[in-house]
PDB file of C-alpha atoms and ligand atoms in Angstrom:
ATOM      1  CA  MET N   1       5.569   8.960  -1.521  1.00  0.00           C
ATOM      2  CA  LYS N   2       4.934   7.138  -4.428  1.00  0.00           C
ATOM      3  CA  SER N   3       2.354   4.387  -3.784  1.00  0.00           C
ATOM      4  CA  VAL N   4       3.387   0.691  -4.649  1.00  0.00           C
ATOM      5  CA  ARG N   5       1.398  -0.416  -7.787  1.00  0.00           C
ATOM      6  CA  LYS N   6       3.937  -2.520  -9.007  1.00  0.00           C
ATOM      7  CA  ALA N   7       4.609  -6.836  -7.927  1.00  0.00           C
ATOM      8  CA  VAL N   8       7.277  -9.235  -9.290  1.00  0.00           C
ATOM      9  CA  ILE N   9       7.033 -12.728  -8.084  1.00  0.00           C
ATOM     10  CA  PRO N  10       9.900 -14.750  -8.440  1.00  0.00           C
ATOM     11  CA  ALA N  11       9.253 -18.307  -9.635  1.00  0.00           C
ATOM     12  CA  ALA N  12      12.636 -19.805 -11.256  1.00  0.00           C
ATOM     13  CA  GLY N  13      13.431 -21.511  -8.251  1.00  0.00           C
ATOM     14  CA  LEU N  14      14.414 -24.895  -8.815  1.00  0.00           C
ATOM     15  CA  GLY N  15      12.180 -26.369  -6.229  1.00  0.00           C
ATOM     16  CA  THR N  16      14.427 -29.101  -5.453  1.00  0.00           C
ATOM     17  CA  ARG N  17      12.601 -30.097  -2.146  1.00  0.00           C
ATOM     18  CA  VAL N  18       9.504 -30.864  -3.266  1.00  0.00           C
ATOM     19  CA  LEU N  19      11.183 -33.573  -6.496  1.00  0.00           C
ATOM     20  CA  PRO N  20       9.769 -35.623  -7.967  1.00  0.00           C
ATOM     21  CA  ALA N  21       6.552 -33.616  -8.646  1.00  0.00           C
ATOM     22  CA  SER N  22       8.510 -30.429 -10.083  1.00  0.00           C
ATOM     23  CA  LYS N  23      10.598 -32.197 -12.214  1.00  0.00           C
ATOM     24  CA  ALA N  24       8.584 -30.832 -14.662  1.00  0.00           C
ATOM     25  CA  MET N  25       5.330 -29.168 -12.926  1.00  0.00           C
ATOM     26  CA  PRO N  26       7.172 -25.811 -11.433  1.00  0.00           C
ATOM     27  CA  LYS N  27       6.095 -26.029  -7.558  1.00  0.00           C
ATOM     28  CA  GLU N  28       4.098 -22.352  -8.132  1.00  0.00           C
ATOM     29  CA  MET N  29       1.648 -24.914 -10.456  1.00  0.00           C
ATOM     30  CA  LEU N  30       0.627 -27.256  -7.559  1.00  0.00           C
ATOM     31  CA  PRO N  31      -2.260 -26.802  -7.022  1.00  0.00           C
ATOM     32  CA  ILE N  32      -4.209 -25.679  -3.579  1.00  0.00           C
ATOM     33  CA  VAL N  33      -7.795 -27.951  -4.505  1.00  0.00           C
ATOM     34  CA  ASP N  34      -8.668 -25.998  -8.310  1.00  0.00           C
ATOM     35  CA  LYS N  35      -6.265 -23.067  -8.272  1.00  0.00           C
ATOM     36  CA  PRO N  36      -2.138 -23.816  -8.652  1.00  0.00           C
ATOM     37  CA  ALA N  37      -0.156 -22.053  -5.951  1.00  0.00           C
ATOM     38  CA  ILE N  38       0.477 -18.839  -8.141  1.00  0.00           C
ATOM     39  CA  GLN N  39      -3.167 -17.639  -8.523  1.00  0.00           C
ATOM     40  CA  TYR N  40      -3.601 -17.203  -5.181  1.00  0.00           C
ATOM     41  CA  ILE N  41      -0.206 -14.961  -5.016  1.00  0.00           C
ATOM     42  CA  VAL N  42      -1.355 -12.961  -7.871  1.00  0.00           C
ATOM     43  CA  GLU N  43      -5.513 -12.488  -6.356  1.00  0.00           C
ATOM     44  CA  GLU N  44      -3.447 -11.237  -2.902  1.00  0.00           C
ATOM     45  CA  ALA N  45      -1.779  -8.592  -4.930  1.00  0.00           C
ATOM     46  CA  VAL N  46      -4.649  -7.247  -6.766  1.00  0.00           C
ATOM     47  CA  ALA N  47      -6.751  -7.498  -3.879  1.00  0.00           C
ATOM     48  CA  ALA N  48      -3.560  -5.597  -2.224  1.00  0.00           C
ATOM     49  CA  GLY N  49      -4.153  -2.784  -5.053  1.00  0.00           C
ATOM     50  CA  ILE N  50      -0.828  -3.781  -7.493  1.00  0.00           C
ATOM     51  CA  THR N  51      -1.605  -3.213 -11.559  1.00  0.00           C
ATOM     52  CA  ASP N  52       1.097  -4.638 -13.306  1.00  0.00           C
ATOM     53  CA  ILE N  53       2.655  -7.999 -11.938  1.00  0.00           C
ATOM     54  CA  LEU N  54       6.451  -9.521 -13.921  1.00  0.00           C
ATOM     55  CA  ILE N  55       6.408 -12.916 -13.162  1.00  0.00           C
ATOM     56  CA  ILE N  56      10.650 -14.537 -12.852  1.00  0.00           C
ATOM     57  CA  THR N  57      10.567 -17.991 -14.935  1.00  0.00           C
ATOM     58  CA  ASN N  58      12.924 -19.967 -16.252  1.00  0.00           C
ATOM     59  CA  ARG N  59      13.497 -22.908 -18.621  1.00  0.00           C
ATOM     60  CA  GLY N  60      10.510 -25.406 -18.407  1.00  0.00           C
ATOM     61  CA  LYS N  61       8.251 -22.843 -16.454  1.00  0.00           C
ATOM     62  CA  GLY N  62       6.163 -21.910 -19.368  1.00  0.00           C
ATOM     63  CA  ILE N  63       3.846 -23.258 -18.070  1.00  0.00           C
ATOM     64  CA  ILE N  64       3.053 -20.385 -15.969  1.00  0.00           C
ATOM     65  CA  GLU N  65       2.468 -17.940 -18.258  1.00  0.00           C
ATOM     66  CA  ASP N  66      -0.054 -20.747 -20.561  1.00  0.00           C
ATOM     67  CA  HIS N  67      -1.710 -20.021 -17.259  1.00  0.00           C
ATOM     68  CA  PHE N  68      -2.507 -16.734 -17.343  1.00  0.00           C
ATOM     69  CA  ASP N  69      -3.232 -16.433 -20.569  1.00  0.00           C
ATOM     70  CA  HIS N  70      -6.456 -17.018 -22.611  1.00  0.00           C
ATOM     71  CA  ASN N  71      -7.307 -20.782 -23.981  1.00  0.00           C
ATOM     72  CA  ILE N  72      -9.372 -19.993 -26.572  1.00  0.00           C
ATOM     73  CA  GLU N  73     -10.179 -23.204 -27.382  1.00  0.00           C
ATOM     74  CA  LEU N  74     -11.657 -24.075 -23.827  1.00  0.00           C
ATOM     75  CA  GLU N  75     -13.109 -20.621 -23.796  1.00  0.00           C
ATOM     76  CA  GLN N  76     -15.348 -21.469 -27.061  1.00  0.00           C
ATOM     77  CA  ARG N  77     -16.233 -24.487 -25.466  1.00  0.00           C
ATOM     78  CA  LEU N  78     -17.558 -23.464 -22.430  1.00  0.00           C
ATOM     79  CA  ALA N  79     -19.295 -20.794 -23.716  1.00  0.00           C
ATOM     80  CA  ALA N  80     -21.456 -23.389 -26.406  1.00  0.00           C
ATOM     81  CA  ALA N  81     -21.924 -25.258 -23.290  1.00  0.00           C
ATOM     82  CA  GLY N  82     -23.485 -22.231 -21.496  1.00  0.00           C
ATOM     83  CA  ARG N  83     -21.129 -22.423 -18.839  1.00  0.00           C
ATOM     84  CA  ASP N  84     -20.959 -18.804 -18.211  1.00  0.00           C
ATOM     85  CA  GLN N  85     -19.462 -19.115 -14.448  1.00  0.00           C
ATOM     86  CA  VAL N  86     -16.566 -21.347 -15.010  1.00  0.00           C
ATOM     87  CA  LEU N  87     -16.247 -19.257 -18.468  1.00  0.00           C
ATOM     88  CA  ALA N  88     -16.400 -15.861 -15.955  1.00  0.00           C
ATOM     89  CA  ASP N  89     -13.999 -17.145 -13.894  1.00  0.00           C
ATOM     90  CA  LEU N  90     -11.169 -18.629 -16.507  1.00  0.00           C
ATOM     91  CA  GLN N  91     -11.283 -15.047 -17.926  1.00  0.00           C
ATOM     92  CA  ARG N  92     -10.788 -13.259 -14.530  1.00  0.00           C
ATOM     93  CA  VAL N  93      -7.563 -15.329 -14.475  1.00  0.00           C
ATOM     94  CA  ASN N  94      -6.247 -13.623 -18.326  1.00  0.00           C
ATOM     95  CA  SER N  95      -7.962 -10.063 -17.216  1.00  0.00           C
ATOM     96  CA  MET N  96      -6.969  -9.526 -13.673  1.00  0.00           C
ATOM     97  CA  ALA N  97      -3.614  -7.167 -13.434  1.00  0.00           C
ATOM     98  CA  ASN N  98      -1.546  -6.443 -16.930  1.00  0.00           C
ATOM     99  CA  ILE N  99       0.520  -9.651 -15.744  1.00  0.00           C
ATOM    100  CA  THR N 100       4.588  -9.852 -17.547  1.00  0.00           C
ATOM    101  CA  PHE N 101       7.455 -12.953 -18.064  1.00  0.00           C
ATOM    102  CA  ILE N 102      10.489 -12.778 -17.425  1.00  0.00           C
ATOM    103  CA  ARG N 103      13.569 -15.457 -17.238  1.00  0.00           C
ATOM    104  CA  GLN N 104      16.000 -15.327 -15.209  1.00  0.00           C
ATOM    105  CA  LYS N 105      18.566 -17.099 -17.513  1.00  0.00           C
ATOM    106  CA  GLU N 106      20.891 -19.116 -14.509  1.00  0.00           C
ATOM    107  CA  THR N 107      19.434 -19.992 -10.632  1.00  0.00           C
ATOM    108  CA  LYS N 108      21.253 -17.542  -9.048  1.00  0.00           C
ATOM    109  CA  GLY N 109      19.358 -17.237  -5.864  1.00  0.00           C
ATOM    110  CA  LEU N 110      16.521 -15.498  -4.759  1.00  0.00           C
ATOM    111  CA  GLY N 111      18.485 -11.801  -4.884  1.00  0.00           C
ATOM    112  CA  HIS N 112      19.435 -12.743  -8.454  1.00  0.00           C
ATOM    113  CA  ALA N 113      15.804 -13.193  -9.726  1.00  0.00           C
ATOM    114  CA  VAL N 114      14.750 -10.217  -8.233  1.00  0.00           C
ATOM    115  CA  ALA N 115      17.836  -8.070  -9.702  1.00  0.00           C
ATOM    116  CA  CYS N 116      15.977  -9.652 -13.148  1.00  0.00           C
ATOM    117  CA  ALA N 117      13.257  -7.364 -12.397  1.00  0.00           C
ATOM    118  CA  ARG N 118      15.317  -3.823 -12.940  1.00  0.00           C
ATOM    119  CA  SER N 119      14.158  -2.569 -16.035  1.00  0.00           C
ATOM    120  CA  PHE N 120      10.653  -3.801 -15.420  1.00  0.00           C
ATOM    121  CA  VAL N 121      10.629  -1.492 -11.426  1.00  0.00           C
ATOM    122  CA  GLY N 122      11.867   1.626 -13.244  1.00  0.00           C
ATOM    123  CA  ASP N 123      11.844   3.949 -10.278  1.00  0.00           C
ATOM    124  CA  GLU N 124       9.084   3.173  -8.053  1.00  0.00           C
ATOM    125  CA  PRO N 125       8.547   0.961  -5.257  1.00  0.00           C
ATOM    126  CA  PHE N 126       7.794  -2.509  -5.928  1.00  0.00           C
ATOM    127  CA  ALA N 127       6.964  -5.753  -3.855  1.00  0.00           C
ATOM    128  CA  VAL N 128       7.758  -8.728  -3.822  1.00  0.00           C
ATOM    129  CA  LEU N 129       5.844 -12.382  -3.187  1.00  0.00           C
ATOM    130  CA  TYR N 130       7.595 -15.207  -3.041  1.00  0.00           C
ATOM    131  CA  GLY N 131       6.120 -17.194  -5.500  1.00  0.00           C
ATOM    132  CA  ASP N 132       6.535 -20.658  -3.218  1.00  0.00           C
ATOM    133  CA  ASP N 133       4.528 -18.469  -0.038  1.00  0.00           C
ATOM    134  CA  VAL N 134       0.853 -18.627  -0.471  1.00  0.00           C
ATOM    135  CA  ILE N 135      -0.923 -16.600   2.034  1.00  0.00           C
ATOM    136  CA  ILE N 136      -4.649 -16.932   3.071  1.00  0.00           C
ATOM    137  CA  GLY N 137      -6.161 -13.992   5.100  1.00  0.00           C
ATOM    138  CA  ASP N 138      -9.061 -11.315   5.122  1.00  0.00           C
ATOM    139  CA  ASP N 139      -6.647  -8.534   4.629  1.00  0.00           C
ATOM    140  CA  PRO N 140      -3.864  -9.113   1.655  1.00  0.00           C
ATOM    141  CA  ALA N 141      -0.268  -9.424   3.320  1.00  0.00           C
ATOM    142  CA  CYS N 142       0.278  -7.952   0.249  1.00  0.00           C
ATOM    143  CA  GLY N 143      -1.858  -4.624   1.188  1.00  0.00           C
ATOM    144  CA  GLN N 144      -0.276  -4.299   4.533  1.00  0.00           C
ATOM    145  CA  LEU N 145       2.596  -3.484   3.835  1.00  0.00           C
ATOM    146  CA  CYS N 146       1.916  -1.027   1.193  1.00  0.00           C
ATOM    147  CA  ARG N 147       0.448   0.528   3.893  1.00  0.00           C
ATOM    148  CA  ALA N 148       3.146   0.793   5.888  1.00  0.00           C
ATOM    149  CA  TRP N 149       5.798   1.928   3.568  1.00  0.00           C
ATOM    150  CA  GLU N 150       3.137   4.813   2.900  1.00  0.00           C
ATOM    151  CA  GLU N 151       3.117   5.610   6.448  1.00  0.00           C
ATOM    152  CA  TYR N 152       7.325   5.035   7.086  1.00  0.00           C
ATOM    153  CA  GLY N 153       8.849   5.604   3.777  1.00  0.00           C
ATOM    154  CA  HIS N 154      10.598   2.852   4.546  1.00  0.00           C
ATOM    155  CA  GLY N 155      11.346  -0.300   2.679  1.00  0.00           C
ATOM    156  CA  VAL N 156       8.965  -3.148   4.406  1.00  0.00           C
ATOM    157  CA  VAL N 157       9.637  -7.044   5.449  1.00  0.00           C
ATOM    158  CA  GLY N 158       6.635  -9.774   6.365  1.00  0.00           C
ATOM    159  CA  ILE N 159       7.474 -11.089   9.450  1.00  0.00           C
ATOM    160  CA  LYS N 160       6.419 -14.334  11.968  1.00  0.00           C
ATOM    161  CA  GLU N 161       7.868 -15.350  14.974  1.00  0.00           C
ATOM    162  CA  VAL N 162       9.107 -19.060  14.474  1.00  0.00           C
ATOM    163  CA  THR N 163      10.855 -21.738  16.965  1.00  0.00           C
ATOM    164  CA  ARG N 164      14.543 -21.156  17.717  1.00  0.00           C
ATOM    165  CA  GLU N 165      14.948 -24.354  15.634  1.00  0.00           C
ATOM    166  CA  GLN N 166      13.983 -23.033  12.642  1.00  0.00           C
ATOM    167  CA  ILE N 167      14.618 -19.469  12.718  1.00  0.00           C
ATOM    168  CA  GLN N 168      18.490 -21.340  12.508  1.00  0.00           C
ATOM    169  CA  LYS N 169      17.403 -22.250   8.616  1.00  0.00           C
ATOM    170  CA  TYR N 170      15.970 -18.793   8.344  1.00  0.00           C
ATOM    171  CA  CYS N 171      16.689 -15.208   8.715  1.00  0.00           C
ATOM    172  CA  SER N 172      17.099 -13.398  12.766  1.00  0.00           C
ATOM    173  CA  LEU N 173      15.737  -9.969  12.666  1.00  0.00           C
ATOM    174  CA  ALA N 174      17.507  -6.894  15.441  1.00  0.00           C
ATOM    175  CA  VAL N 175      13.948  -5.719  16.150  1.00  0.00           C
ATOM    176  CA  SER N 176      12.421  -2.693  18.338  1.00  0.00           C
ATOM    177  CA  PRO N 177       8.197  -2.428  18.862  1.00  0.00           C
ATOM    178  CA  LEU N 178       6.708   0.781  16.899  1.00  0.00           C
ATOM    179  CA  ARG N 179       3.037  -0.071  17.457  1.00  0.00           C
ATOM    180  CA  ASP N 180       0.456  -3.396  17.445  1.00  0.00           C
ATOM    181  CA  ASN N 181       2.144  -5.331  14.764  1.00  0.00           C
ATOM    182  CA  LEU N 182       4.810  -3.112  13.446  1.00  0.00           C
ATOM    183  CA  TYR N 183       8.773  -3.124  14.390  1.00  0.00           C
ATOM    184  CA  HIS N 184      11.452  -1.410  13.693  1.00  0.00           C
ATOM    185  CA  VAL N 185      14.165  -3.575  11.711  1.00  0.00           C
ATOM    186  CA  THR N 186      17.168  -2.528  11.777  1.00  0.00           C
ATOM    187  CA  ASP N 187      19.323  -5.691  11.274  1.00  0.00           C
ATOM    188  CA  MET N 188      19.464  -9.101  10.146  1.00  0.00           C
ATOM    189  CA  ILE N 189      21.502 -11.777   9.672  1.00  0.00           C
ATOM    190  CA  GLU N 190      20.688 -15.422   7.425  1.00  0.00           C
ATOM    191  CA  LYS N 191      20.911 -18.930   9.295  1.00  0.00           C
ATOM    192  CA  PRO N 192      22.359 -17.796  12.537  1.00  0.00           C
ATOM    193  CA  SER N 193      23.911 -19.855  14.532  1.00  0.00           C
ATOM    194  CA  PRO N 194      22.667 -20.297  18.133  1.00  0.00           C
ATOM    195  CA  ASP N 195      24.861 -17.759  19.782  1.00  0.00           C
ATOM    196  CA  ARG N 196      24.143 -14.954  16.628  1.00  0.00           C
ATOM    197  CA  ILE N 197      19.994 -14.943  16.759  1.00  0.00           C
ATOM    198  CA  LEU N 198      19.007 -11.535  16.766  1.00  0.00           C
ATOM    199  CA  SER N 199      15.298 -12.180  17.915  1.00  0.00           C
ATOM    200  CA  LEU N 200      13.074 -15.674  16.754  1.00  0.00           C
ATOM    201  CA  PHE N 201      11.337 -13.073  13.758  1.00  0.00           C
ATOM    202  CA  SER N 202      12.280 -14.293  10.558  1.00  0.00           C
ATOM    203  CA  ILE N 203      11.416 -12.547   6.512  1.00  0.00           C
ATOM    204  CA  LEU N 204       8.249 -14.703   5.791  1.00  0.00           C
ATOM    205  CA  GLY N 205       7.329 -14.100   1.925  1.00  0.00           C
ATOM    206  CA  ARG N 206       6.682 -10.537   1.311  1.00  0.00           C
ATOM    207  CA  CYS N 207       8.634  -7.825   1.506  1.00  0.00           C
ATOM    208  CA  VAL N 208       8.369  -3.783  -0.616  1.00  0.00           C
ATOM    209  CA  LEU N 209      11.593  -2.767  -1.759  1.00  0.00           C
ATOM    210  CA  PRO N 210      12.197   1.033  -2.772  1.00  0.00           C
ATOM    211  CA  PRO N 211      14.502   0.655  -6.078  1.00  0.00           C
ATOM    212  CA  SER N 212      17.527   1.419  -4.366  1.00  0.00           C
ATOM    213  CA  ILE N 213      17.906  -2.007  -4.033  1.00  0.00           C
ATOM    214  CA  PHE N 214      19.116  -3.012  -7.685  1.00  0.00           C
ATOM    215  CA  ASP N 215      22.318  -0.476  -6.687  1.00  0.00           C
ATOM    216  CA  ILE N 216      22.745  -2.658  -3.493  1.00  0.00           C
ATOM    217  CA  LEU N 217      21.810  -5.805  -5.090  1.00  0.00           C
ATOM    218  CA  ASP N 218      24.717  -5.462  -8.053  1.00  0.00           C
ATOM    219  CA  GLN N 219      27.369  -5.337  -5.046  1.00  0.00           C
ATOM    220  CA  THR N 220      25.771  -8.286  -3.298  1.00  0.00           C
ATOM    221  CA  PRO N 221      28.442 -11.273  -3.701  1.00  0.00           C
ATOM    222  CA  PRO N 222      26.902 -14.879  -3.679  1.00  0.00           C
ATOM    223  CA  GLY N 223      26.141 -15.726  -0.069  1.00  0.00           C
ATOM    224  CA  ALA N 224      24.448 -18.737   1.644  1.00  0.00           C
ATOM    225  CA  GLY N 225      24.521 -21.667  -0.718  1.00  0.00           C
ATOM    226  CA  GLY N 226      26.363 -19.711  -3.105  1.00  0.00           C
ATOM    227  CA  GLU N 227      23.451 -18.510  -4.354  1.00  0.00           C
ATOM    228  CA  ILE N 228      23.077 -14.145  -4.034  1.00  0.00           C
ATOM    229  CA  GLN N 229      20.412 -13.947  -1.619  1.00  0.00           C
ATOM    230  CA  LEU N 230      17.772 -10.765  -1.522  1.00  0.00           C
ATOM    231  CA  THR N 231      17.934 -11.211   2.431  1.00  0.00           C
ATOM    232  CA  ASP N 232      22.413  -9.801   2.082  1.00  0.00           C
ATOM    233  CA  ALA N 233      20.485  -6.991   0.065  1.00  0.00           C
ATOM    234  CA  MET N 234      17.861  -5.681   2.825  1.00  0.00           C
ATOM    235  CA  CYS N 235      20.430  -6.492   5.635  1.00  0.00           C
ATOM    236  CA  VAL N 236      22.116  -3.273   4.495  1.00  0.00           C
ATOM    237  CA  LEU N 237      19.182  -1.830   3.495  1.00  0.00           C
ATOM    238  CA  ALA N 238      18.383  -2.808   7.106  1.00  0.00           C
ATOM    239  CA  GLN N 239      21.614  -0.708   8.862  1.00  0.00           C
ATOM    240  CA  SER N 240      21.426   1.804   6.937  1.00  0.00           C
ATOM    241  CA  GLU N 241      17.906   3.643   6.782  1.00  0.00           C
ATOM    242  CA  GLY N 242      16.400   0.832   8.437  1.00  0.00           C
ATOM    243  CA  MET N 243      13.028  -1.038   7.319  1.00  0.00           C
ATOM    244  CA  THR N 244       9.578  -1.871   8.854  1.00  0.00           C
ATOM    245  CA  GLY N 245       8.592  -5.231   9.704  1.00  0.00           C
ATOM    246  CA  VAL N 246       5.001  -6.551   9.467  1.00  0.00           C
ATOM    247  CA  ASP N 247       3.766  -9.661  11.756  1.00  0.00           C
ATOM    248  CA  PHE N 248       1.089  -9.536   8.932  1.00  0.00           C
ATOM    249  CA  THR N 249      -2.454 -11.405   9.674  1.00  0.00           C
ATOM    250  CA  GLY N 250      -3.416 -14.613   7.274  1.00  0.00           C
ATOM    251  CA  THR N 251      -1.967 -18.135   7.411  1.00  0.00           C
ATOM    252  CA  ARG N 252       0.778 -18.242   5.249  1.00  0.00           C
ATOM    253  CA  TYR N 253       1.654 -22.026   3.287  1.00  0.00           C
ATOM    254  CA  ASP N 254       4.528 -22.872   2.577  1.00  0.00           C
ATOM    255  CA  MET N 255       4.562 -24.466  -0.744  1.00  0.00           C
ATOM    256  CA  GLY N 256       8.179 -25.385  -1.003  1.00  0.00           C
ATOM    257  CA  ASN N 257       8.138 -28.239   1.027  1.00  0.00           C
ATOM    258  CA  LYS N 258       5.615 -30.795   1.110  1.00  0.00           C
ATOM    259  CA  LEU N 259       4.460 -30.856   4.545  1.00  0.00           C
ATOM    260  CA  GLY N 260       3.425 -27.013   3.533  1.00  0.00           C
ATOM    261  CA  ILE N 261       1.283 -28.181   0.616  1.00  0.00           C
ATOM    262  CA  LEU N 262      -0.490 -30.759   2.627  1.00  0.00           C
ATOM    263  CA  GLN N 263      -1.608 -28.447   5.035  1.00  0.00           C
ATOM    264  CA  ALA N 264      -2.716 -25.715   1.932  1.00  0.00           C
ATOM    265  CA  THR N 265      -4.772 -28.832   0.643  1.00  0.00           C
ATOM    266  CA  CYS N 266      -5.932 -29.617   4.122  1.00  0.00           C
ATOM    267  CA  GLU N 267      -6.986 -26.162   5.014  1.00  0.00           C
ATOM    268  CA  VAL N 268      -8.190 -24.533   1.890  1.00  0.00           C
ATOM    269  CA  ALA N 269     -10.560 -27.442   0.845  1.00  0.00           C
ATOM    270  CA  LEU N 270     -12.386 -27.298   4.110  1.00  0.00           C
ATOM    271  CA  LYS N 271     -13.549 -24.062   3.305  1.00  0.00           C
ATOM    272  CA  HIS N 272     -13.635 -24.691   0.508  1.00  0.00           C
ATOM    273  CA  PRO N 273     -17.529 -23.632  -1.143  1.00  0.00           C
ATOM    274  CA  GLU N 274     -17.841 -26.775  -3.453  1.00  0.00           C
ATOM    275  CA  VAL N 275     -16.455 -29.493  -1.954  1.00  0.00           C
ATOM    276  CA  GLY N 276     -15.657 -28.476   1.993  1.00  0.00           C
ATOM    277  CA  THR N 277     -18.027 -29.755   3.773  1.00  0.00           C
ATOM    278  CA  ASP N 278     -17.627 -33.304   1.915  1.00  0.00           C
ATOM    279  CA  PHE N 279     -14.008 -33.195   2.558  1.00  0.00           C
ATOM    280  CA  ALA N 280     -15.110 -32.704   6.066  1.00  0.00           C
ATOM    281  CA  ALA N 281     -16.874 -35.435   5.989  1.00  0.00           C
ATOM    282  CA  TYR N 282     -14.248 -37.934   4.993  1.00  0.00           C
ATOM    283  CA  LEU N 283     -11.858 -36.348   6.880  1.00  0.00           C
ATOM    284  CA  LYS N 284     -14.014 -36.925  10.376  1.00  0.00           C
ATOM    285  CA  GLU N 285     -14.219 -40.789   9.261  1.00  0.00           C
ATOM    286  CA  LEU N 286     -10.752 -40.801   8.333  1.00  0.00           C
ATOM    287  CA  VAL N 287      -8.959 -39.357  11.425  1.00  0.00           C
ATOM    288  CA  LYS N 288     -11.052 -42.404  13.537  1.00  0.00           C
ATOM    289  CA  THR N 289      -8.829 -44.420  11.872  1.00  0.00           C
ATOM    290  CA  LEU N 290      -5.499 -42.975  12.959  1.00  0.00           C
TER     291      LEU N 290
HETATM  292  P1  UTP B 301      12.988 -21.198  -2.898  1.00  0.00           P
HETATM  293  O1  UTP B 301      14.913 -20.909  -2.049  1.00  0.00           O
HETATM  294  O2  UTP B 301      12.246 -21.457  -1.911  1.00  0.00           O
HETATM  295  O3  UTP B 301      13.063 -22.019  -3.909  1.00  0.00           O
HETATM  296  O4  UTP B 301      13.317 -19.399  -3.436  1.00  0.00           O
HETATM  297  P2  UTP B 301      14.670 -22.707  -4.222  1.00  0.00           P
HETATM  298  O5  UTP B 301      15.420 -22.512  -4.795  1.00  0.00           O
HETATM  299  O6  UTP B 301      13.398 -23.446  -5.436  1.00  0.00           O
HETATM  300  O7  UTP B 301      14.138 -24.011  -3.289  1.00  0.00           O
HETATM  301  P3  UTP B 301      14.557 -25.228  -3.153  1.00  0.00           P
HETATM  302  O8  UTP B 301      15.609 -25.123  -1.629  1.00  0.00           O
HETATM  303  O9  UTP B 301      15.108 -25.884  -3.779  1.00  0.00           O
HETATM  304  O10 UTP B 301      13.434 -26.508  -2.840  1.00  0.00           O
HETATM  305  C1  UTP B 301      11.776 -18.592  -3.099  1.00  0.00           C
HETATM  306  C2  UTP B 301      10.688 -18.765  -3.983  1.00  0.00           C
HETATM  307  O11 UTP B 301      12.226 -17.513  -4.925  1.00  0.00           O
HETATM  308  C3  UTP B 301      11.897 -18.052  -6.474  1.00  0.00           C
HETATM  309  C4  UTP B 301      11.963 -19.464  -5.987  1.00  0.00           C
HETATM  310  O12 UTP B 301      11.073 -19.985  -7.586  1.00  0.00           O
HETATM  311  C5  UTP B 301      10.618 -19.479  -4.875  1.00  0.00           C
HETATM  312  O13 UTP B 301       9.318 -19.094  -5.521  1.00  0.00           O
HETATM  313  N1  UTP B 301      13.743 -18.272  -6.357  1.00  0.00           N
HETATM  314  C6  UTP B 301      14.490 -18.747  -5.886  1.00  0.00           C
HETATM  315  C7  UTP B 301      13.968 -17.482  -8.223  1.00  0.00           C
HETATM  316  O14 UTP B 301      13.080 -17.368  -8.257  1.00  0.00           O
HETATM  317  N2  UTP B 301      14.782 -17.823  -8.493  1.00  0.00           N
HETATM  318  C8  UTP B 301      16.067 -18.711  -7.733  1.00  0.00           C
HETATM  319  O15 UTP B 301      17.252 -18.592  -8.160  1.00  0.00           O
HETATM  320  C9  UTP B 301      16.107 -19.244  -6.754  1.00  0.00           C
END
């Protein structure tokens, strides 16, 4: 069983739910306190043992590449000013993994974006971390999925139970329990009508896939919204060989929606070593006025 050392972060979506913020600024670069969302995602992958990361971008997302590159002038300025800690934090961003970029030339859906990673992935299993889903927790969610891959040898999806209203906008999974927070996944359906809901478990933000997914993606026609859906390809995997679902620990923030951005900002700020105490004091005063 090959272990997972590569990850793909699709970040080429148009982000229409957070316009106009995402018009010129990719939603993956929106800050949560003092780091862009995509940095939390890269850090999660690195903490899970991933060494090689491909970020899928498109026109107008060059700023993501700049973020993970050196800024020589800034580094020299910080060094000259003796701001060693800030400099070390900045340099860590450029050096924590081998990060490469590829452009998805047309925004044809998440499945199409992942298909762009074929030559990077080669013949290895790989993790997919959706570029607008930040998951914060002591045990990196990506690592929890990689362990399930090593244990069961099937593709793995990160899953959570959602409400009946939400499941109709997400995808619904047919699951049977394996042990603890692990499930066997045998089927899935995208945006089910109420009579076709398989369970309230949905895929949220993370998966580990075998390289065979690329042949399946090549055969996957456009689905919901006219886009090539990763879920449709994973459905073929689930029905043919089964997948493993990990009801991961950690809090997930949807940076593709306005409320998710606000929740991430508030909760991360409250725990932040530099501003946490002052922010908590400010919030306590603010809630009195609500
Ligand atoms: P979403 O469907 O949440 O992103 O895709 P979106 O299309 O940007 O969203 P809205 O509906 O317009 O607001 C999940 C992840 O997949 C990436 C997105 O950047 C996001 O991180 N994605 C999506 C791509 O890389 N390419 C695509 O064609 C679509």
